[in-house]
Tab-separated table of C-alpha atoms in Angstrom:
chain	number	residue	atom	x	y	z
A	86	MET	CA	46.196	-193.663	6.330
A	87	ALA	CA	48.991	-193.423	4.092
A	88	THR	CA	49.593	-196.784	2.136
A	89	ILE	CA	52.873	-198.047	3.057
A	90	LYS	CA	54.477	-199.954	0.155
A	91	LYS	CA	57.288	-202.570	-0.192
A	92	PRO	CA	59.982	-200.963	-2.828
A	93	SER	CA	58.414	-203.540	-5.575
A	94	GLN	CA	55.386	-202.009	-4.914
A	95	ILE	CA	56.088	-198.608	-6.165
A	96	ALA	CA	55.071	-198.037	-10.005
A	97	PRO	CA	57.531	-196.823	-11.878
A	98	LYS	CA	57.107	-193.295	-12.958
A	99	THR	CA	55.663	-193.138	-16.837
A	100	GLY	CA	56.600	-189.539	-17.611
A	101	ILE	CA	60.070	-187.984	-17.853
A	102	SER	CA	60.925	-184.782	-17.424
A	103	ILE	CA	64.391	-183.619	-18.940
A	104	LEU	CA	65.754	-180.762	-20.050
A	105	ILE	CA	68.208	-180.101	-23.278
A	106	TYR	CA	70.590	-177.131	-23.076
A	107	GLY	CA	73.308	-175.954	-25.409
A	108	GLN	CA	74.878	-172.724	-27.441
A	109	THR	CA	72.325	-171.391	-29.945
A	110	GLY	CA	72.366	-173.150	-33.456
A	111	ILE	CA	73.612	-176.348	-32.272
A	112	GLY	CA	70.450	-178.318	-32.764
A	113	LYS	CA	68.794	-178.512	-29.178
A	114	THR	CA	65.028	-177.845	-30.739
A	115	THR	CA	65.755	-181.005	-33.482
A	116	LEU	CA	66.519	-183.233	-31.339
A	117	ALA	CA	63.611	-182.457	-28.689
A	118	LEU	CA	61.389	-183.006	-31.489
A	119	GLY	CA	62.945	-186.468	-31.760
A	120	ALA	CA	60.540	-187.458	-28.607
A	121	PRO	CA	58.136	-190.143	-29.075
A	122	ALA	CA	55.133	-188.363	-30.739
A	123	PRO	CA	55.893	-184.593	-29.950
A	124	LEU	CA	53.953	-181.712	-29.550
A	125	LEU	CA	56.028	-178.090	-29.561
A	126	VAL	CA	54.667	-175.582	-27.300
A	127	ASP	CA	56.806	-172.953	-29.024
A	128	PHE	CA	57.755	-169.567	-26.642
A	129	GLU	CA	59.940	-167.879	-28.989
A	130	ASN	CA	59.065	-169.142	-32.921
A	131	GLY	CA	61.704	-171.976	-32.689
A	132	VAL	CA	59.604	-173.915	-35.138
A	133	THR	CA	60.723	-171.636	-37.728
A	134	ARG	CA	64.656	-172.690	-37.306
A	135	VAL	CA	63.761	-176.762	-37.632
A	136	HIS	CA	63.834	-178.424	-41.078
A	137	GLU	CA	60.353	-178.393	-42.556
A	138	ARG	CA	60.481	-182.348	-42.684
A	139	LEU	CA	61.096	-182.473	-39.016
A	140	ARG	CA	58.231	-179.912	-37.599
A	141	THR	CA	55.530	-181.600	-35.699
A	142	ASP	CA	52.330	-179.940	-34.249
A	143	THR	CA	52.721	-176.693	-32.588
A	144	VAL	CA	51.323	-174.494	-30.123
A	145	GLN	CA	52.627	-170.950	-30.723
A	146	VAL	CA	52.445	-169.079	-27.367
A	147	ASP	CA	51.503	-165.134	-27.124
A	148	ASN	CA	51.271	-165.176	-22.847
A	149	TRP	CA	50.673	-167.674	-20.183
A	150	CYS	CA	46.551	-167.632	-20.976
A	151	ASP	CA	47.592	-169.888	-24.506
A	152	VAL	CA	49.220	-172.856	-21.915
A	153	THR	CA	46.372	-172.585	-19.366
A	154	GLY	CA	44.073	-175.236	-20.598
A	155	LEU	CA	46.557	-177.319	-22.716
A	156	THR	CA	47.409	-180.008	-19.992
A	157	ASP	CA	43.778	-181.267	-19.927
A	158	ASP	CA	43.746	-180.829	-23.977
A	159	VAL	CA	47.113	-183.220	-24.255
A	160	ALA	CA	45.848	-185.729	-21.505
A	161	LYS	CA	43.083	-186.458	-24.376
A	162	LEU	CA	45.087	-186.496	-27.477
A	163	PRO	CA	47.779	-189.279	-28.644
A	164	TYR	CA	50.607	-187.198	-27.947
A	165	LYS	CA	53.158	-188.353	-26.018
A	166	SER	CA	55.559	-185.680	-25.415
A	167	VAL	CA	55.269	-181.923	-24.915
A	168	VAL	CA	58.191	-179.932	-25.848
A	169	ILE	CA	58.639	-176.757	-24.274
A	170	ASP	CA	61.088	-174.089	-26.221
A	171	THR	CA	62.547	-172.109	-24.558
A	172	TYR	CA	62.192	-172.737	-20.657
A	173	SER	CA	63.472	-169.005	-19.772
A	174	ARG	CA	60.670	-167.679	-22.171
A	175	PHE	CA	58.182	-170.257	-20.629
A	176	LEU	CA	59.198	-169.245	-16.657
A	177	ASP	CA	58.412	-165.372	-17.957
A	178	SER	CA	55.278	-165.761	-19.213
A	179	ILE	CA	54.381	-167.499	-15.624
A	180	GLU	CA	55.645	-164.528	-14.326
A	181	ALA	CA	54.039	-161.715	-16.489
A	182	TYR	CA	50.474	-163.448	-15.803
A	183	VAL	CA	51.609	-163.513	-12.180
A	184	VAL	CA	52.255	-160.224	-11.379
A	185	ASP	CA	49.077	-159.218	-13.283
A	186	GLN	CA	47.287	-160.560	-10.296
A	187	PRO	CA	45.972	-158.803	-6.698
A	188	LYS	CA	48.910	-158.857	-4.304
A	189	MET	CA	51.584	-160.834	-6.119
A	190	ALA	CA	53.742	-157.930	-7.229
A	191	ILE	CA	55.750	-155.044	-5.851
A	192	THR	CA	57.060	-151.687	-7.159
A	193	THR	CA	60.355	-150.554	-6.463
A	194	ALA	CA	62.340	-147.547	-7.779
A	195	ILE	CA	65.579	-148.425	-9.675
A	196	GLN	CA	67.540	-145.491	-9.963
A	197	GLN	CA	69.201	-144.295	-13.104
A	198	ARG	CA	72.740	-142.806	-13.469
A	199	ASP	CA	74.931	-141.293	-16.024
A	200	ALA	CA	78.803	-142.194	-17.069
A	201	SER	CA	80.007	-140.378	-13.994
A	202	GLY	CA	77.843	-141.986	-11.840
A	203	ASN	CA	75.306	-139.253	-10.823
A	204	ILE	CA	71.639	-140.122	-10.541
A	205	VAL	CA	69.560	-138.434	-13.015
A	206	GLY	CA	66.251	-140.197	-12.555
A	207	THR	CA	64.310	-142.987	-11.288
A	208	MET	CA	62.647	-145.987	-13.087
A	209	LYS	CA	59.703	-148.008	-11.724
A	210	ALA	CA	60.545	-151.909	-11.869
A	211	VAL	CA	57.654	-154.601	-11.339
A	212	LYS	CA	58.831	-157.844	-9.902
A	213	PRO	CA	56.943	-160.743	-7.899
A	214	SER	CA	56.236	-160.350	-4.155
A	215	ILE	CA	57.275	-163.322	-2.003
A	216	ASN	CA	53.220	-165.017	-2.359
A	217	GLY	CA	54.090	-164.144	-6.211
A	218	TYR	CA	57.393	-166.319	-6.608
A	219	GLY	CA	55.623	-168.894	-4.534
A	220	THR	CA	53.028	-168.937	-7.149
A	221	ILE	CA	55.070	-168.911	-9.742
A	222	LYS	CA	57.129	-172.275	-8.425
A	223	ALA	CA	53.516	-173.850	-7.999
A	224	LEU	CA	52.470	-172.930	-11.540
A	225	ARG	CA	55.280	-174.435	-13.032
A	226	GLN	CA	55.505	-177.360	-11.107
A	227	GLN	CA	51.733	-177.874	-11.291
A	228	PHE	CA	52.642	-177.965	-15.392
A	229	VAL	CA	54.759	-180.700	-15.508
A	230	LYS	CA	53.468	-183.132	-13.062
A	231	SER	CA	49.957	-182.649	-14.633
A	232	LEU	CA	51.617	-184.343	-17.665
A	233	THR	CA	54.455	-186.432	-16.638
A	234	ALA	CA	51.201	-188.002	-14.116
A	235	THR	CA	49.204	-188.867	-17.710
A	236	GLY	CA	52.574	-190.552	-18.884
A	237	LYS	CA	53.324	-187.657	-21.197
A	238	ASN	CA	57.185	-186.924	-21.375
A	239	VAL	CA	58.405	-183.199	-20.859
A	240	VAL	CA	61.206	-182.025	-22.594
A	241	PHE	CA	62.818	-178.373	-21.883
A	242	ILE	CA	64.921	-176.496	-24.229
A	243	ALA	CA	67.294	-173.906	-22.494
A	244	GLN	CA	70.367	-171.472	-23.669
A	245	GLU	CA	73.926	-171.826	-21.957
A	246	THR	CA	75.144	-169.739	-19.409
A	247	GLU	CA	78.144	-169.551	-17.502
A	248	THR	CA	78.811	-168.824	-14.018
A	249	THR	CA	82.118	-168.704	-12.223
A	250	ASP	CA	82.889	-169.894	-8.546
A	251	GLU	CA	84.097	-166.701	-6.646
A	252	LYS	CA	86.524	-168.877	-4.519
A	253	SER	CA	88.345	-170.760	-7.421
A	254	GLY	CA	87.588	-169.117	-10.473
A	255	ASP	CA	86.337	-171.955	-11.831
A	256	LYS	CA	83.723	-171.780	-14.752
A	257	THR	CA	80.821	-173.720	-14.712
A	258	LYS	CA	78.173	-174.441	-17.960
A	259	ARG	CA	74.791	-173.830	-16.520
A	260	PRO	CA	71.185	-174.156	-18.272
A	261	ALA	CA	69.801	-170.321	-18.622
A	262	THR	CA	66.972	-171.069	-16.143
A	263	GLY	CA	66.830	-167.732	-13.934
A	264	SER	CA	68.982	-167.448	-10.801
A	265	GLY	CA	69.272	-168.430	-7.539
A	266	LYS	CA	66.990	-170.524	-5.546
A	267	ALA	CA	64.767	-170.692	-8.457
A	268	THR	CA	67.112	-172.532	-10.842
A	269	THR	CA	68.251	-174.923	-8.005
A	270	GLU	CA	64.153	-175.918	-7.246
A	271	LEU	CA	63.950	-176.561	-11.345
A	272	LEU	CA	66.820	-178.698	-11.411
A	273	GLN	CA	65.971	-180.441	-8.192
A	274	ASP	CA	62.557	-181.564	-9.866
A	275	LEU	CA	63.751	-182.455	-13.151
A	276	ASP	CA	64.935	-186.465	-13.905
A	277	ALA	CA	67.379	-185.304	-16.118
A	278	VAL	CA	69.707	-182.858	-17.780
A	279	GLY	CA	71.784	-183.059	-20.609
A	280	TYR	CA	74.463	-180.616	-22.144
A	281	MET	CA	74.568	-180.270	-25.725
A	282	TYR	CA	78.055	-179.001	-27.058
A	283	MET	CA	80.195	-179.873	-30.803
A	284	SER	CA	83.590	-181.838	-30.468
A	285	THR	CA	85.835	-183.274	-32.105
A	286	GLU	CA	83.259	-186.200	-32.634
A	287	GLY	CA	80.381	-184.229	-33.593
A	288	VAL	CA	77.966	-183.233	-31.671
A	289	VAL	CA	77.329	-184.249	-28.387
A	290	ILE	CA	74.510	-184.728	-25.436
A	291	ASP	CA	76.214	-185.601	-22.403
A	292	PHE	CA	74.568	-186.491	-19.002
A	293	THR	CA	77.637	-187.572	-17.277
A	294	PRO	CA	79.123	-185.855	-14.610
A	295	ASN	CA	81.913	-183.215	-15.358
A	296	ALA	CA	83.176	-180.286	-13.631
A	297	ALA	CA	83.186	-177.940	-16.529
A	298	TYR	CA	79.121	-178.481	-17.116
A	299	TYR	CA	76.128	-179.058	-15.280
A	300	THR	CA	74.032	-182.733	-15.939
A	301	LYS	CA	71.867	-184.817	-14.264
A	302	ASN	CA	71.370	-188.897	-14.716
A	303	ALA	CA	74.615	-190.277	-15.737
A	304	ASP	CA	72.934	-193.615	-16.402
A	305	LEU	CA	71.412	-191.753	-19.558
A	306	GLY	CA	75.147	-191.574	-20.745
A	307	ARG	CA	76.885	-189.779	-23.350
A	308	ILE	CA	75.750	-189.819	-27.065
A	309	VAL	CA	77.553	-188.254	-30.386
A	310	VAL	CA	74.282	-187.588	-32.226
A	311	PRO	CA	74.304	-188.845	-35.793
A	312	ARG	CA	74.027	-186.441	-38.303
A	313	ILE	CA	70.552	-185.843	-39.844
A	314	ILE	CA	70.905	-182.996	-41.860
A	315	ASN	CA	73.092	-182.954	-44.570
A	316	ASN	CA	73.103	-179.766	-47.419
A	317	HIS	CA	69.943	-179.012	-46.313
A	318	ASN	CA	68.347	-182.687	-46.776
A	319	VAL	CA	67.113	-184.902	-43.852
A	320	ILE	CA	69.010	-188.199	-44.783
A	321	ALA	CA	68.430	-189.719	-41.310
A	322	ALA	CA	65.815	-190.660	-38.398
A	323	ASN	CA	65.428	-187.825	-35.899
A	324	ASN	CA	65.140	-190.137	-33.122
A	325	ILE	CA	68.013	-189.794	-30.721
A	326	MET	CA	65.778	-188.757	-28.036
A	327	ALA	CA	63.627	-191.311	-28.379
A	328	SER	CA	66.289	-193.551	-27.457
A	329	VAL	CA	67.112	-191.616	-24.617
A	330	ILE	CA	63.712	-191.776	-22.992
A	331	ASP	CA	63.378	-195.776	-23.918
A	332	LYS	CA	66.498	-195.938	-22.180
A	333	TRP	CA	65.390	-194.344	-18.746
A	334	VAL	CA	61.947	-196.282	-19.130
A	335	SER	CA	64.136	-199.574	-19.262
A	336	ILE	CA	66.232	-198.076	-16.144
A	337	GLN	CA	62.945	-197.610	-14.209
A	338	ASN	CA	61.466	-200.463	-14.940
A	339	ALA	CA	65.028	-202.634	-14.224
A	340	SER	CA	64.991	-201.129	-10.633
A	341	VAL	CA	61.427	-202.156	-9.490
A	342	GLU	CA	62.406	-205.856	-10.720
A	343	ALA	CA	65.752	-205.738	-8.882
A	344	SER	CA	63.601	-204.587	-5.695
A	345	ALA	CA	61.306	-207.690	-6.142
A	346	LYS	CA	64.108	-210.139	-6.461
A	347	TYR	CA	65.583	-208.555	-3.560
A	348	GLU	CA	62.226	-208.884	-1.377
A	349	GLU	CA	62.436	-212.629	-2.817
A	350	LEU	CA	65.509	-212.957	-1.588
A	351	LEU	CA	64.844	-211.598	1.766
A	352	ASP	CA	62.176	-213.754	2.343
A	353	GLU	CA	63.737	-217.037	1.422
A	354	ILE	CA	66.310	-216.025	4.034
A	355	ARG	CA	63.945	-215.378	6.954
A	356	ASN	CA	62.162	-218.600	6.194
A	357	ILE	CA	65.802	-220.730	6.775
A	358	VAL	CA	66.163	-218.465	9.829
């Protein structure tokens, strides 16, 4: 039988899963590497664009097989955070692995047309089957949960994309994480999503609700990122992501403490009644 717990008995989550997205060159990878004791899992050679003094231990990934045993290894090592650059390449590598497995892919014929719209040939395309998509989702979730369950933080990096509402025509910035149901499921699973952009104040990372771009976890607020590189010289500590994660941990702990105090108050009222 499952154990029923009071709110104050529910242990706070020990590792955050967070996604940072924004335009190319805004500094997403550098910001993410400011997480506590990070290991970079580099799917697109992004480490070469990071200042050499701000780089960290890195796993350069060619395919999903390079990642399959990583969670067990990281659990035994002193890293506190795993940074995934980028999420779309991470997902592509899972998909490429899955479609090579038996009964996990289907082949379709795509018509090729000339400039006049005439069919000039067909091209075969391989995509995941229904079972394949289910396996991709399971592998993604398993990867993240196996890390956060051991107290590791998982920081995804993504490019931005723009969607247009068919009725209103309003445009919204969103992370480039795929399409449709897969993106919805990812955003539901994450603890926080921050949008990184340039403003008149400098570079900003924002977690607060905004009609112009997607975010999640307003408690983390809006942060102006201090300049840490000037004329190729590192002039400040790269610790903004660490402070974001520390704030999230504090909020988790405060929630448990508040639940405990509320239960004590209810017990006092019951005793009086």
